Amino acid sequence: MKKTAITLFAATLLVAGSIITSCKSPAQKEEAAQQDLIEAQNDAEVESQKVATAEEWASFKIEADAKIKSNDARIAELTIKLNKPGVILDPLYKKRIQVLEQQNKDLKARLDVYEENNSDWETFKREFNHDMDKLGQALKDFTIDNK
């Protein structure tokens, strides 16, 4: 009987102690709620920066597709010029045209992959535009030899 009473008293004391120590004051509860709200807002801002809006993506894709088609046309012109009878161009030109054509295909593939994955928008946009500009400049300077 004594053992049961002592065990019951100890259990009651343990439960009461747990309840008392786990309670937060109203000020602590309010502060925790404000912290949760701030974190949620920060997460929402970060998430909105990472993913492109539908209009932004559509506009970017249309522009990128137009540039890729323009690059395809320029590459086709260079290939026709290379294969023209009576014009003997260096085999190096043929290799450079193939490299530029592959780079253009890679850009198209990157555009398609991003459309499926939607990863970090700002980084993708910056890198894609840089590579697109670099390819465009290479096509413009194709026949210029900087030796």
Short mmCIF file of C-alpha atoms in Angstrom, two decimals:
data_model
loop_
_atom_site.label_atom_id
_atom_site.label_comp_id
_atom_site.label_asym_id
_atom_site.label_seq_id
_atom_site.Cartn_x
_atom_site.Cartn_y
_atom_site.Cartn_z
CA MET A 1 0.00 0.00 0.00
CA LYS A 2 2.80 2.41 0.92
CA LYS A 3 4.67 1.54 -2.29
CA THR A 4 1.63 2.29 -4.45
CA ALA A 5 1.00 5.60 -2.73
CA ILE A 6 4.65 6.66 -3.11
CA THR A 7 4.65 5.63 -6.79
CA LEU A 8 1.38 7.47 -7.40
CA PHE A 9 2.70 10.56 -5.60
CA ALA A 10 5.96 10.48 -7.60
CA ALA A 11 4.09 10.09 -10.90
CA THR A 12 1.75 12.97 -10.03
CA LEU A 13 4.71 15.14 -9.05
CA LEU A 14 6.50 14.27 -12.32
CA VAL A 15 3.45 15.10 -14.47
CA ALA A 16 2.81 18.36 -12.60
CA GLY A 17 6.46 19.36 -12.97
CA SER A 18 6.39 18.65 -16.69
CA ILE A 19 3.26 20.72 -17.18
CA ILE A 20 4.59 23.67 -15.21
CA THR A 21 8.00 23.77 -16.92
CA SER A 22 6.60 23.34 -20.44
CA CYS A 23 4.19 26.27 -20.20
CA LYS A 24 5.25 29.47 -21.92
CA SER A 25 4.29 32.94 -20.93
CA PRO A 26 1.99 34.89 -23.27
CA ALA A 27 4.93 37.11 -24.26
CA GLN A 28 6.99 34.07 -25.25
CA LYS A 29 4.09 32.64 -27.25
CA GLU A 30 3.60 35.94 -29.10
CA GLU A 31 7.33 36.23 -29.84
CA ALA A 32 7.42 32.67 -31.17
CA ALA A 33 4.38 33.37 -33.38
CA GLN A 34 6.05 36.52 -34.78
CA GLN A 35 9.24 34.58 -35.51
CA ASP A 36 7.24 31.92 -37.34
CA LEU A 37 5.47 34.60 -39.38
CA ILE A 38 8.76 36.31 -40.31
CA GLU A 39 10.29 32.98 -41.33
CA ALA A 40 7.26 32.13 -43.46
CA GLN A 41 7.44 35.53 -45.20
CA ASN A 42 11.17 35.10 -45.84
CA ASP A 43 10.59 31.62 -47.25
CA ALA A 44 7.85 32.96 -49.53
CA GLU A 45 10.12 35.76 -50.79
CA VAL A 46 12.97 33.35 -51.48
CA GLU A 47 10.63 30.95 -53.26
CA SER A 48 9.19 33.73 -55.43
CA GLN A 49 12.69 34.76 -56.47
CA LYS A 50 13.69 31.23 -57.42
CA VAL A 51 10.81 30.44 -59.78
CA ALA A 52 9.82 32.47 -62.80
CA THR A 53 6.28 33.69 -63.19
CA ALA A 54 4.27 32.24 -66.05
CA GLU A 55 4.37 35.49 -68.05
CA GLU A 56 8.08 35.99 -67.45
CA TRP A 57 8.85 32.42 -68.53
CA ALA A 58 6.66 32.68 -71.65
CA SER A 59 8.32 35.93 -72.68
CA PHE A 60 11.80 34.57 -72.03
CA LYS A 61 11.07 31.34 -73.94
CA ILE A 62 9.73 33.21 -76.97
CA GLU A 63 12.82 35.46 -77.09
CA ALA A 64 15.19 32.53 -76.59
CA ASP A 65 13.48 30.46 -79.30
CA ALA A 66 13.72 33.40 -81.70
CA LYS A 67 17.44 33.78 -80.99
CA ILE A 68 18.01 30.04 -81.42
CA LYS A 69 16.17 30.08 -84.77
CA SER A 70 18.23 33.09 -85.84
CA ASN A 71 21.40 31.22 -84.90
CA ASP A 72 20.18 28.18 -86.87
CA ALA A 73 19.64 30.38 -89.92
CA ARG A 74 23.10 31.92 -89.60
CA ILE A 75 24.69 28.47 -89.21
CA ALA A 76 22.80 27.28 -92.30
CA GLU A 77 24.12 30.29 -94.25
CA LEU A 78 27.67 29.52 -93.15
CA THR A 79 27.27 25.86 -94.12
CA ILE A 80 25.95 26.81 -97.58
CA LYS A 81 28.82 29.25 -98.00
CA LEU A 82 31.26 26.55 -96.94
CA ASN A 83 29.87 24.01 -99.43
CA LYS A 84 29.66 26.47 -102.33
CA PRO A 85 31.58 25.19 -105.37
CA GLY A 86 34.72 27.10 -106.13
CA VAL A 87 35.14 28.26 -102.54
CA ILE A 88 37.77 26.41 -100.64
CA LEU A 89 37.59 27.10 -96.95
CA ASP A 90 39.84 25.78 -94.31
CA PRO A 91 38.71 22.50 -92.68
CA LEU A 92 39.01 24.45 -89.45
CA TYR A 93 35.97 26.50 -90.53
CA LYS A 94 33.95 23.33 -90.99
CA LYS A 95 34.88 22.19 -87.49
CA ARG A 96 34.05 25.62 -86.04
CA ILE A 97 30.63 25.53 -87.72
CA GLN A 98 29.95 22.11 -86.21
CA VAL A 99 30.95 23.39 -82.76
CA LEU A 100 28.65 26.40 -83.07
CA GLU A 101 25.81 24.19 -84.27
CA GLN A 102 26.29 21.89 -81.25
CA GLN A 103 26.34 24.85 -78.86
CA ASN A 104 23.05 26.07 -80.34
CA LYS A 105 21.50 22.61 -79.88
CA ASP A 106 22.77 22.53 -76.28
CA LEU A 107 21.10 25.87 -75.56
CA LYS A 108 17.81 24.56 -76.96
CA ALA A 109 18.13 21.45 -74.78
CA ARG A 110 18.86 23.56 -71.67
CA LEU A 111 15.76 25.61 -72.37
CA ASP A 112 13.64 22.46 -72.62
CA VAL A 113 15.15 20.96 -69.46
CA TYR A 114 14.49 24.11 -67.45
CA GLU A 115 10.88 24.13 -68.60
CA GLU A 116 10.46 20.69 -67.00
CA ASN A 117 12.46 21.32 -63.80
CA ASN A 118 11.98 25.02 -62.94
CA SER A 119 15.06 25.33 -60.76
CA ASP A 120 16.72 28.59 -59.68
CA TRP A 121 15.32 31.12 -62.18
CA GLU A 122 17.75 34.01 -61.75
CA THR A 123 20.84 31.82 -62.09
CA PHE A 124 19.42 29.99 -65.10
CA LYS A 125 18.42 33.23 -66.83
CA ARG A 126 21.79 34.87 -66.23
CA GLU A 127 23.81 31.85 -67.43
CA PHE A 128 21.55 31.16 -70.41
CA ASN A 129 21.68 34.77 -71.60
CA HIS A 130 25.45 34.83 -71.18
CA ASP A 131 25.87 31.66 -73.24
CA MET A 132 23.38 32.88 -75.85
CA ASP A 133 25.21 36.21 -76.22
CA LYS A 134 28.55 34.41 -76.43
CA LEU A 135 27.23 32.15 -79.22
CA GLY A 136 25.71 35.12 -81.06
CA GLN A 137 29.01 36.97 -80.91
CA ALA A 138 30.88 33.89 -82.14
CA LEU A 139 28.53 33.67 -85.12
CA LYS A 140 29.02 37.37 -85.93
CA ASP A 141 32.80 37.06 -85.66
CA PHE A 142 32.98 33.74 -87.47
CA THR A 143 34.99 34.86 -90.45
CA ILE A 144 37.17 37.24 -88.45
CA ASP A 145 40.50 35.67 -87.66
CA ASN A 146 42.15 37.14 -84.57
CA LYS A 147 45.59 35.73 -85.20
#
